[in-house]
PDB file of C-alpha atoms in Angstrom:
ATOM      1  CA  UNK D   1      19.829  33.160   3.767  1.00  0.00           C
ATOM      2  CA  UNK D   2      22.192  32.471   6.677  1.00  0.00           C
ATOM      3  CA  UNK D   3      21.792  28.969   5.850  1.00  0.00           C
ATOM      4  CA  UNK D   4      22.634  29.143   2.350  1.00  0.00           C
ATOM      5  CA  UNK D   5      26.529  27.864   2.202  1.00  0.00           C
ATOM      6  CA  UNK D   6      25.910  25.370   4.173  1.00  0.00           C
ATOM      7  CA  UNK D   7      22.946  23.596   1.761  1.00  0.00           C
ATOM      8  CA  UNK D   8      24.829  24.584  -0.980  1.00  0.00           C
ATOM      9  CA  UNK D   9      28.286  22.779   0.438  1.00  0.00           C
ATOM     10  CA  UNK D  10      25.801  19.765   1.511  1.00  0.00           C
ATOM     11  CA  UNK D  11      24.040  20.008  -2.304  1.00  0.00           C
ATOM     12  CA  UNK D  12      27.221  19.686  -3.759  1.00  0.00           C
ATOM     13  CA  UNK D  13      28.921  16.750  -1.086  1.00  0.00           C
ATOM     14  CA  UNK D  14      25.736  15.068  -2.169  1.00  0.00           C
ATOM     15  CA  UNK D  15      23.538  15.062   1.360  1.00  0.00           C
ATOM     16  CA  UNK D  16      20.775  16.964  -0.176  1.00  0.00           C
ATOM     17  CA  UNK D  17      19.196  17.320  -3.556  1.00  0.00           C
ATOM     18  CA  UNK D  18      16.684  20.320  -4.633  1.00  0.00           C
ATOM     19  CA  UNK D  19      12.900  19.146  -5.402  1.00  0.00           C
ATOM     20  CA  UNK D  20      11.872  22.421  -6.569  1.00  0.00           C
ATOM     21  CA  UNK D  21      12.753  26.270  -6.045  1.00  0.00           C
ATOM     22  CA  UNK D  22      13.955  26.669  -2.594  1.00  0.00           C
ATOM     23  CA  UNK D  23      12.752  23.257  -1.018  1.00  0.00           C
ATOM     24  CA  UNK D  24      15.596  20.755  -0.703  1.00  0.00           C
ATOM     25  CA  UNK D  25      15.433  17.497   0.723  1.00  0.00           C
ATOM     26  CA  UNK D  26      17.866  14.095   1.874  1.00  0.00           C
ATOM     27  CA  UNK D  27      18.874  12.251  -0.662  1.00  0.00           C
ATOM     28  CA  UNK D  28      18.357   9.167   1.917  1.00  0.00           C
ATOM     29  CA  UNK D  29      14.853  10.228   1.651  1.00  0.00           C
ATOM     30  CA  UNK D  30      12.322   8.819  -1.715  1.00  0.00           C
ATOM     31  CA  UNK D  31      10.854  11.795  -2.849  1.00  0.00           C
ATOM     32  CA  UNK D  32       6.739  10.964  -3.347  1.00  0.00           C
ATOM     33  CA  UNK D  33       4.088  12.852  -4.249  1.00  0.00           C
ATOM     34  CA  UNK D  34       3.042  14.384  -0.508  1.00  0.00           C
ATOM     35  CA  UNK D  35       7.001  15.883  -0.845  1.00  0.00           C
ATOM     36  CA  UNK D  36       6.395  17.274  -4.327  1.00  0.00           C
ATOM     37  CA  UNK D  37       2.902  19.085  -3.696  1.00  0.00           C
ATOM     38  CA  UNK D  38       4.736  20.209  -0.222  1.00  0.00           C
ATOM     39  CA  UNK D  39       7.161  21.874  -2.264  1.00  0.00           C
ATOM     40  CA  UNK D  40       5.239  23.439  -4.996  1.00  0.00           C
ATOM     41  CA  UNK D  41       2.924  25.068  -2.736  1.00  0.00           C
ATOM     42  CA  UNK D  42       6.000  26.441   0.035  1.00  0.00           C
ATOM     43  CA  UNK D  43       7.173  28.091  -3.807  1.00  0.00           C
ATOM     44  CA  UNK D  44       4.146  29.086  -4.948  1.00  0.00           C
ATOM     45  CA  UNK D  45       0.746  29.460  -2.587  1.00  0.00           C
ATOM     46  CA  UNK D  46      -1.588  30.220  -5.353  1.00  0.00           C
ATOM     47  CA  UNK D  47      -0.525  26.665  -7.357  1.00  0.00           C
ATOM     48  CA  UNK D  48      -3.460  24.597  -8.333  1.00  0.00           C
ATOM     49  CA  UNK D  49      -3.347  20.754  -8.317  1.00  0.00           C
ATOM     50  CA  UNK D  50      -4.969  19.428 -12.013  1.00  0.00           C
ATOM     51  CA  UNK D  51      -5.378  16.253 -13.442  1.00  0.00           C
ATOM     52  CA  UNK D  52      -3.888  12.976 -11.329  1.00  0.00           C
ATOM     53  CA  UNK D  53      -2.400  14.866  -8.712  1.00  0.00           C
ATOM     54  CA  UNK D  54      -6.201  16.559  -7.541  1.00  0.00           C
ATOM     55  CA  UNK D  55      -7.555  13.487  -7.879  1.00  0.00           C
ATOM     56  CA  UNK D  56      -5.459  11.870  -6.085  1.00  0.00           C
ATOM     57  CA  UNK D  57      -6.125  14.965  -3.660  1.00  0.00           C
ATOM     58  CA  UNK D  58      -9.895  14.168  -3.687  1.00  0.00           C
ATOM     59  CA  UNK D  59      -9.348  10.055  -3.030  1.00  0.00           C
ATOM     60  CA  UNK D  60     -10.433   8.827  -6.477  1.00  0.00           C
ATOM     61  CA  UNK D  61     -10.958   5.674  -6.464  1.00  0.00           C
ATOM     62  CA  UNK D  62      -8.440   2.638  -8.102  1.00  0.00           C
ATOM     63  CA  UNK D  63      -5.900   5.710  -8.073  1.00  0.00           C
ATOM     64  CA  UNK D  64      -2.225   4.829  -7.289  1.00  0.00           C
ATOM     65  CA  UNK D  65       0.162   7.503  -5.689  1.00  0.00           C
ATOM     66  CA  UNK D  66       1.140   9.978  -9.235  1.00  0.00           C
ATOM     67  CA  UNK D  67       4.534   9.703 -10.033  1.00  0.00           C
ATOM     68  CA  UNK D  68       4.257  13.353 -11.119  1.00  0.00           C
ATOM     69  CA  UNK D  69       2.766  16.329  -9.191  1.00  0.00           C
ATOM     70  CA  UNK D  70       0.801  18.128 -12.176  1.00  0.00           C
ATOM     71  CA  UNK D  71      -0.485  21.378 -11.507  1.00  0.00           C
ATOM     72  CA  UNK D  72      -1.097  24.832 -13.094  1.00  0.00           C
ATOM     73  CA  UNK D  73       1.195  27.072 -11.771  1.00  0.00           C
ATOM     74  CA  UNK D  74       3.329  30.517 -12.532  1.00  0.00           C
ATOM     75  CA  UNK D  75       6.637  28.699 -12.263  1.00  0.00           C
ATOM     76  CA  UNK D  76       8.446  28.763 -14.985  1.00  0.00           C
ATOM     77  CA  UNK D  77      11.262  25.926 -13.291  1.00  0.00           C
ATOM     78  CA  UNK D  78      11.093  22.104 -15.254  1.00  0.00           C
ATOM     79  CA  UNK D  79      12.229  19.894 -12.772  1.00  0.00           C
ATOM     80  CA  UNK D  80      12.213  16.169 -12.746  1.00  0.00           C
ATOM     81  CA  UNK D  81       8.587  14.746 -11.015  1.00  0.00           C
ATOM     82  CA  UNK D  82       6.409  17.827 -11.643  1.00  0.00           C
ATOM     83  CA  UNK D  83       4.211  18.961 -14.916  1.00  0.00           C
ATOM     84  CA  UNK D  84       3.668  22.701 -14.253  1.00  0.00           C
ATOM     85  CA  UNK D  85       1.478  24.266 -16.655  1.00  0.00           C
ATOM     86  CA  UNK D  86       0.132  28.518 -16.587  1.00  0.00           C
ATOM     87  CA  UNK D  87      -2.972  26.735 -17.152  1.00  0.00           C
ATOM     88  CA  UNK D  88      -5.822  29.614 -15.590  1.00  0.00           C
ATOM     89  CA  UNK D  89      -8.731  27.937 -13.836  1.00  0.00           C
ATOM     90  CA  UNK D  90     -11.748  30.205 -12.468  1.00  0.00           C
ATOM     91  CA  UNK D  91     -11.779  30.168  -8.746  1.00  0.00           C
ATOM     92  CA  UNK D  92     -15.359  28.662  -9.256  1.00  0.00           C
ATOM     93  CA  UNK D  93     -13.551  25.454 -10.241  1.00  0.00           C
ATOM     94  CA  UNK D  94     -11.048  25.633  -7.290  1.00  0.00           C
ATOM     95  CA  UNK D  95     -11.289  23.935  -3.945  1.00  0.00           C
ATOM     96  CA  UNK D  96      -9.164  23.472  -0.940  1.00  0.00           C
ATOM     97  CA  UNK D  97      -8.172  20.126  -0.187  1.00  0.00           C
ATOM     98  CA  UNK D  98      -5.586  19.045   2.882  1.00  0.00           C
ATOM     99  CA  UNK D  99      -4.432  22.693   2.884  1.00  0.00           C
ATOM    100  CA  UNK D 100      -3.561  22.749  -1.083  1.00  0.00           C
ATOM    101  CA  UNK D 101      -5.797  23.739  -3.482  1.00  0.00           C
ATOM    102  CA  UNK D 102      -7.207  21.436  -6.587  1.00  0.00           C
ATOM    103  CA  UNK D 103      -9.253  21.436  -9.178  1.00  0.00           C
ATOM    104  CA  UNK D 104     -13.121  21.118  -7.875  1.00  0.00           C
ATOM    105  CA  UNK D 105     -14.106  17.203  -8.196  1.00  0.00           C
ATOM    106  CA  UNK D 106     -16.164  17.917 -11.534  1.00  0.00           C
ATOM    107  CA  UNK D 107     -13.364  20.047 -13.240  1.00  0.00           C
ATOM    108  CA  UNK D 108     -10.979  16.653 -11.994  1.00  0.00           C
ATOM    109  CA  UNK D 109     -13.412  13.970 -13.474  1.00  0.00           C
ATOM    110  CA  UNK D 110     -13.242  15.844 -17.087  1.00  0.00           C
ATOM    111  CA  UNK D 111      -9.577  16.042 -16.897  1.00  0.00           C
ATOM    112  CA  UNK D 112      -9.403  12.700 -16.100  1.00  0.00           C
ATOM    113  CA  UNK D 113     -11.422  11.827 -18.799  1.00  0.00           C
ATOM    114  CA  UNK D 114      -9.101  13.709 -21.552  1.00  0.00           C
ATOM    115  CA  UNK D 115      -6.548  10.917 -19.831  1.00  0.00           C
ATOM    116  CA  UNK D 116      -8.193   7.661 -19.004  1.00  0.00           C
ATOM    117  CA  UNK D 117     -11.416   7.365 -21.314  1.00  0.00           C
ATOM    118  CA  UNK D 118     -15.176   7.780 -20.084  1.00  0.00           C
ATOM    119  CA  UNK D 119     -14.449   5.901 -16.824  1.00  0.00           C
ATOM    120  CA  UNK D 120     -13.930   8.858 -15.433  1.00  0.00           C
ATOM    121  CA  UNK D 121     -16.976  10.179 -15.544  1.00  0.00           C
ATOM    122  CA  UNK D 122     -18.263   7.059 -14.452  1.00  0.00           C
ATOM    123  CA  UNK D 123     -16.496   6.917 -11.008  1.00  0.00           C
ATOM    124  CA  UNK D 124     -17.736  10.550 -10.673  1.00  0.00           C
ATOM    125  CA  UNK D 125     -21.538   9.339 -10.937  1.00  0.00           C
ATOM    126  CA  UNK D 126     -20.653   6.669  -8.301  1.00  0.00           C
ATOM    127  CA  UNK D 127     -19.165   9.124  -6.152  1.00  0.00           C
ATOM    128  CA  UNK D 128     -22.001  10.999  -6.360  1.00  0.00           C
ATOM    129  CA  UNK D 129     -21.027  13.971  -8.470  1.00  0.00           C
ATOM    130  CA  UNK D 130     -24.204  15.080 -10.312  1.00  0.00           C
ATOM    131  CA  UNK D 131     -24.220  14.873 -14.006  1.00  0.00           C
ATOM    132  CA  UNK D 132     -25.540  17.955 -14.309  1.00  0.00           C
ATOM    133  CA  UNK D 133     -22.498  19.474 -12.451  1.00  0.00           C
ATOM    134  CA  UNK D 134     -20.575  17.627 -14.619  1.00  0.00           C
ATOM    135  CA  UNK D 135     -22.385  19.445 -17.727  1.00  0.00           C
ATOM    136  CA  UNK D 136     -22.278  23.171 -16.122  1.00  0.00           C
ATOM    137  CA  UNK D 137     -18.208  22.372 -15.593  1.00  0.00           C
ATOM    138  CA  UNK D 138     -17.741  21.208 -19.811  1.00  0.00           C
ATOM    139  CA  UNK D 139     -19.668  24.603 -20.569  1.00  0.00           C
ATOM    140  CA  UNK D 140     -17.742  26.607 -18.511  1.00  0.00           C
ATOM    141  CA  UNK D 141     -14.438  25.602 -19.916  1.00  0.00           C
ATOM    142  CA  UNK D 142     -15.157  26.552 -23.806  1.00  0.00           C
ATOM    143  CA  UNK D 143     -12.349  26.216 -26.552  1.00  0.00           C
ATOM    144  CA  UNK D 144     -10.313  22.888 -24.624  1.00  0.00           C
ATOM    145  CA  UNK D 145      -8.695  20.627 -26.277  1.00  0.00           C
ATOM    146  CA  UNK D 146     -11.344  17.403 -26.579  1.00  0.00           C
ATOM    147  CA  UNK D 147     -14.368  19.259 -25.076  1.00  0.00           C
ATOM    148  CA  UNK D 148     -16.720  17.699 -28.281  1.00  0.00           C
ATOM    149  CA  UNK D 149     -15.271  13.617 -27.452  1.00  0.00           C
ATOM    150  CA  UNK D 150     -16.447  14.653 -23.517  1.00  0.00           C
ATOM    151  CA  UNK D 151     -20.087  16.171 -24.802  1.00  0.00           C
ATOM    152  CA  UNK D 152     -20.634  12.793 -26.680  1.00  0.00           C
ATOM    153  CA  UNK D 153     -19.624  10.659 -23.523  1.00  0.00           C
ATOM    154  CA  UNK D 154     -21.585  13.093 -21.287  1.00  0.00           C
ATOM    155  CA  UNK D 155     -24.720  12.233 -23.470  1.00  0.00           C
ATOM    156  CA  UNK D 156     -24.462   8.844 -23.169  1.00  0.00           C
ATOM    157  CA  UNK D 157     -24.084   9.124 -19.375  1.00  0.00           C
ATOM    158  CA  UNK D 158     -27.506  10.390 -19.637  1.00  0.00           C
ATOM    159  CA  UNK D 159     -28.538   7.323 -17.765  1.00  0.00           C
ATOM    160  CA  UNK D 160     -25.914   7.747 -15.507  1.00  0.00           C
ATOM    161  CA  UNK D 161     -23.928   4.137 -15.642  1.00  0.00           C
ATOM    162  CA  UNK D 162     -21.641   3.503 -12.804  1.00  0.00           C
ATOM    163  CA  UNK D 163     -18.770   1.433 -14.641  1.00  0.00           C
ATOM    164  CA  UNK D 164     -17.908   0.892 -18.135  1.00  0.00           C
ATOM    165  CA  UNK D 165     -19.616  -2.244 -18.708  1.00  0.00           C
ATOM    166  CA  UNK D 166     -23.143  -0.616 -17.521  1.00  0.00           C
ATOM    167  CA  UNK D 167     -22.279   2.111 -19.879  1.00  0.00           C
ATOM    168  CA  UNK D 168     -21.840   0.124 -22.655  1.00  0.00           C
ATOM    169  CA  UNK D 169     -25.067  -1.854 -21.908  1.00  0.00           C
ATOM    170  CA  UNK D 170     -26.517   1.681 -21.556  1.00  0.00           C
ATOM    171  CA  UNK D 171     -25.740   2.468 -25.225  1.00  0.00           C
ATOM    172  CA  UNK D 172     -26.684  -0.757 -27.000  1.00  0.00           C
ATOM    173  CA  UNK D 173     -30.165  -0.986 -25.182  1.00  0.00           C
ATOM    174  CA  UNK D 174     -30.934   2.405 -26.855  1.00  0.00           C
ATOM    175  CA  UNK D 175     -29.310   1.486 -29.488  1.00  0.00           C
ATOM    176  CA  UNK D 176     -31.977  -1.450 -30.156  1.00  0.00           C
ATOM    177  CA  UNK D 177     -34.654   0.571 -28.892  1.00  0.00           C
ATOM    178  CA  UNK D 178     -35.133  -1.697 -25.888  1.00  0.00           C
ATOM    179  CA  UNK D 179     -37.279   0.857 -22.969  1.00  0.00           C
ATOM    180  CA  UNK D 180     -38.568   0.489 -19.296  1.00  0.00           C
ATOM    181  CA  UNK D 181     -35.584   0.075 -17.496  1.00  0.00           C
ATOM    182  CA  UNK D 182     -33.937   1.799 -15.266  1.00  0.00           C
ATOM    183  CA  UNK D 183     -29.785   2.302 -14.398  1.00  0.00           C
ATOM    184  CA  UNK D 184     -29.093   1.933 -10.464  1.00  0.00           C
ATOM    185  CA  UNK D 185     -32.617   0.964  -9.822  1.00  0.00           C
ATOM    186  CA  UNK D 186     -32.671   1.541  -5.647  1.00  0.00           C
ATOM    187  CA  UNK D 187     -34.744  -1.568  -4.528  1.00  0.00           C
ATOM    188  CA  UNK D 188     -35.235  -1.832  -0.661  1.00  0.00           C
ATOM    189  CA  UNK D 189     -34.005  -4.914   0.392  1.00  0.00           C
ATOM    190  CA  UNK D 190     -34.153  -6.222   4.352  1.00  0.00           C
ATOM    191  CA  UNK D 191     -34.240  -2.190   5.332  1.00  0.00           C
ATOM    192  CA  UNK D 192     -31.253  -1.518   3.502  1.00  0.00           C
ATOM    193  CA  UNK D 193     -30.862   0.142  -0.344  1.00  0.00           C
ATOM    194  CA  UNK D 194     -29.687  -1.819  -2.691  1.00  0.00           C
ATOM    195  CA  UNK D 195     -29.430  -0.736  -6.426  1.00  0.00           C
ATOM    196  CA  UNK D 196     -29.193  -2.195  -9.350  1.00  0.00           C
ATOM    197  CA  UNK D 197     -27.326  -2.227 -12.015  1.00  0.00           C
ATOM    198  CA  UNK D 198     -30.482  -2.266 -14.988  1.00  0.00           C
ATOM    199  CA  UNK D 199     -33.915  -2.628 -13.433  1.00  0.00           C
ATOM    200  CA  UNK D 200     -37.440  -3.232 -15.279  1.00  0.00           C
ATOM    201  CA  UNK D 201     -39.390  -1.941 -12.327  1.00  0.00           C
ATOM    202  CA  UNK D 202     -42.961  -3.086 -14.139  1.00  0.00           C
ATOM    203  CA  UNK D 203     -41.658  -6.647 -14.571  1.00  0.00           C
ATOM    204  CA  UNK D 204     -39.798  -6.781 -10.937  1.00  0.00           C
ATOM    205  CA  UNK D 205     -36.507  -7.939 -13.433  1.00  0.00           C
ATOM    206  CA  UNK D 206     -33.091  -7.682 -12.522  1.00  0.00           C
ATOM    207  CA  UNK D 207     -30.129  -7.343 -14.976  1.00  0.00           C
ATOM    208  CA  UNK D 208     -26.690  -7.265 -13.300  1.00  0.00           C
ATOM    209  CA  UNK D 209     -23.495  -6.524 -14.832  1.00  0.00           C
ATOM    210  CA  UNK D 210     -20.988  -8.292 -13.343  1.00  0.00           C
ATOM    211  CA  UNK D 211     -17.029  -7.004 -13.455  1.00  0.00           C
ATOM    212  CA  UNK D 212     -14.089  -8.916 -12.410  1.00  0.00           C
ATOM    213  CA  UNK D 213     -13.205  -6.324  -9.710  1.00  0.00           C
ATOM    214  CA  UNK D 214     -16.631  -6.638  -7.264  1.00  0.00           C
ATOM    215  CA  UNK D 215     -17.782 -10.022  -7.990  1.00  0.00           C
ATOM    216  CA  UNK D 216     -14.747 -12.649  -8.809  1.00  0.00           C
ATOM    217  CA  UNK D 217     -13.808 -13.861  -5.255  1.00  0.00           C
ATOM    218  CA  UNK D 218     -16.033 -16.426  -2.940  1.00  0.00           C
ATOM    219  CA  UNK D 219     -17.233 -13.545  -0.580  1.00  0.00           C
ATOM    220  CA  UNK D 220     -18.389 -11.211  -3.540  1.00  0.00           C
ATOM    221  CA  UNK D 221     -20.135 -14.483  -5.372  1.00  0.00           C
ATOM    222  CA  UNK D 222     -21.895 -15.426  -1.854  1.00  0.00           C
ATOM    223  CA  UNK D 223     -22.806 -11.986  -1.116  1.00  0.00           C
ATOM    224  CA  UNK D 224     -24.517 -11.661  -4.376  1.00  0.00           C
ATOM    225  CA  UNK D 225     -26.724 -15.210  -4.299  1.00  0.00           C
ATOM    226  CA  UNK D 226     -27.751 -13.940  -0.594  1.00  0.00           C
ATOM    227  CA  UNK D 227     -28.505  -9.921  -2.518  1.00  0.00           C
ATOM    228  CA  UNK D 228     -30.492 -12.267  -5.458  1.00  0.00           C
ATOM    229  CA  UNK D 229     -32.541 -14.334  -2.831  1.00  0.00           C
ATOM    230  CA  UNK D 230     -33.425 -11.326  -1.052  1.00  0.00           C
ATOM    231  CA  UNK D 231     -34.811 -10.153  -4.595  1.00  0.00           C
ATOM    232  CA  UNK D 232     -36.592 -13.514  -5.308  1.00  0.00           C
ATOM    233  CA  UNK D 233     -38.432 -12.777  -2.302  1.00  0.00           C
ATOM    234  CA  UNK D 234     -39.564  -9.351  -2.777  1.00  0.00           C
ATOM    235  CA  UNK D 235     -40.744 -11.360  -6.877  1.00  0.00           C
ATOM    236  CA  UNK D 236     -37.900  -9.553  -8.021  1.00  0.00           C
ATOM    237  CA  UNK D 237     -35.992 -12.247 -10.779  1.00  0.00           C
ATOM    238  CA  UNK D 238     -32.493 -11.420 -11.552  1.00  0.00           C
ATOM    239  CA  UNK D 239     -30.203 -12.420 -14.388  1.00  0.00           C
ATOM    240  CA  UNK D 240     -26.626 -11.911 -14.227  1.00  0.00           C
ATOM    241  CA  UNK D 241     -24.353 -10.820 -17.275  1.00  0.00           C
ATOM    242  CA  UNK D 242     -20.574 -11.081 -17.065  1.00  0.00           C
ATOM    243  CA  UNK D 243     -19.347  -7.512 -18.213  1.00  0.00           C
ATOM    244  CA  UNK D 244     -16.874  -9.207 -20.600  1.00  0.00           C
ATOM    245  CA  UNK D 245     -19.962 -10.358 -22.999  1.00  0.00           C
ATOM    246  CA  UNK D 246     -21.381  -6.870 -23.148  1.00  0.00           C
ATOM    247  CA  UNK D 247     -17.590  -6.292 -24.554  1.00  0.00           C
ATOM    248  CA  UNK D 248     -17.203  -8.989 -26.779  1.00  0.00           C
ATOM    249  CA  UNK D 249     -20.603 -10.182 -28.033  1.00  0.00           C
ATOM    250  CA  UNK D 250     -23.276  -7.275 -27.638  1.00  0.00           C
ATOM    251  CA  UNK D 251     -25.524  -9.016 -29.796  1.00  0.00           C
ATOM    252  CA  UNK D 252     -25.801 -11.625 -27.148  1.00  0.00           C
ATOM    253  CA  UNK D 253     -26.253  -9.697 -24.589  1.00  0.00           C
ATOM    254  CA  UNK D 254     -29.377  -7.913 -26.402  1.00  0.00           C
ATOM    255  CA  UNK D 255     -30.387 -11.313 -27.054  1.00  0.00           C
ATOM    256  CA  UNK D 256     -30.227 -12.845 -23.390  1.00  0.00           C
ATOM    257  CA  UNK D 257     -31.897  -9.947 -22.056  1.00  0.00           C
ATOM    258  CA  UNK D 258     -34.644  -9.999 -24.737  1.00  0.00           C
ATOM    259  CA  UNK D 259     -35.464 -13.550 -23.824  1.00  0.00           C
ATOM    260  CA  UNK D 260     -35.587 -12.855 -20.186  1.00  0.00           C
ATOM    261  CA  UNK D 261     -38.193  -9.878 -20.622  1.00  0.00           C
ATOM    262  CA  UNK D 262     -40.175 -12.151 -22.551  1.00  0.00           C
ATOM    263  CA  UNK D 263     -39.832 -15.092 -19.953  1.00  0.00           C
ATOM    264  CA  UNK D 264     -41.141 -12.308 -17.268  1.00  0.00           C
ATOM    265  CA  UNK D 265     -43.489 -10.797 -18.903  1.00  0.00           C
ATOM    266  CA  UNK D 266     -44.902 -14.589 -19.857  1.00  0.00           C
ATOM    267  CA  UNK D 267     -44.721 -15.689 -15.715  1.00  0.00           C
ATOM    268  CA  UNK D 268     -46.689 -11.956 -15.096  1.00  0.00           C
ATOM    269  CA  UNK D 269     -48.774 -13.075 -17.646  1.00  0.00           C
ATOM    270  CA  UNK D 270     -48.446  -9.574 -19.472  1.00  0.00           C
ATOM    271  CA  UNK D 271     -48.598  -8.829 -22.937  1.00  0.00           C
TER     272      UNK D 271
END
């Protein structure tokens, strides 16, 4: 309180600028998204980051700094950078993160989903949140906004695909009625674990999905002839797929990977 003239003559001269109830800061100084959350939770403790701001929290991957601190919150206040909502979240779904408190990873990765699509979910199977978790979460929040959409995507992450592409290739193998395989197949490999992306353990086949972000430079392409040699050796034969056929020409894809169980099952000599 002693203090209070004084910000309010520098406020007004232009040296400081209020982010959000008492908090001020320089205006030499950018205001990010570490400042924001700083300054919600200094105004209100029992704040809960949501959405992009907890999963930004909980290091999501591919996720760039919000330009908004999103939250549920009992503030009232709309200022410029934050999304405050009096959204209430059970304390089941609540975790503490770098001293602030989020939404629990599953609770995040359905959020995310209402925002970005079934990706999501994906990078929440890769991160090793368990479907099943992610199941318990959707029940537990009855009566949202888009919670039928998530049930259908959570059914066809039944297999658990770790990217959109394996999704997709996930849906039009059952689609067809194509069986025996297997998504993120672990195959020991030189003593370490590899997986991949759509195994047919009985015919020692290989189908890998390959996206533009983990296999387009010289390093990825080498390290994946030197993970398919490996393979070869164990009689593992591996065809590769780029993602962008599963996207644009399905049918193909079904067709390529029908000839190759028939080329396999011909060199097992298996009917």
């Amino acid at each position: 309180p002693s203090l209070r003239r004084q910000v309010e003559r520098a406020t007004t001269r232009g040296h400081l600028s209020r982010i959000l109830g008492v908090c001020y800061g320089a205006n030499s100084t950018s205001v990010g998204h570490g400042l924001r959350v700083a300054a919600l939770f200094a105004t209100d403790p029992a704040a809960v980051l949501v959405g992009l701001s907890a999963a930004f929290a909980l290091d999501w991957p591919r996720l760039p700094e919000p330009s908004t601190c999103t939250a549920a919150s009992v503030l009232r206040e709309k200022r410029q950078g934050f999304s405050l909502t009096r959204r209430r979240i059970s304390p089941d779904h609540i975790i503490e993160v770098g001293g602030v408190r989020a939404t629990s990873p599953a609770l995040t990765a359905l959020d995310l989903a209402r925002a970005v699509g079934p990706s999501a979910i994906d990078d929440a199977l890769r991160m090793g949140i368990p479907l099943s978790q992610l199941w318990d979460t959707l029940e537990a929040t009855p009566g949202r906004r888009g919670n039928e959409t998530l049930r259908q995507w959570l059914k066809d992450s039944r297999d658990e695909p770790w990217s959109p592409a394996e999704r997709a290739a996930h849906v039009v193998l059952r689609k067809v009625g194509i069986t025996g395989w297997h998504a993120n197949y672990p195959v020991k490999v030189r003593g370490r674990r590899a997986y991949v992306d759509l195994a047919f353990p009985e015919l020692r086949l290989a189908i890998e999905i390959d996206g533009g972000e983990f296999h387009s430079s010289w390093a990825d392409r080498n390290r994946d002839m030197a993970r398919d040699r490996d393979l070869l050796d164990m009689d593992w034969v591996t065809y590769r797929f780029p993602a962008s056929l599963l996207f644009d020409d399905p049918d193909a894809f079904i067709a390529a990977v029908q000839a190759s169980i028939k080329a396999r099952r011909r060199a097992l000599r298996l009917r």
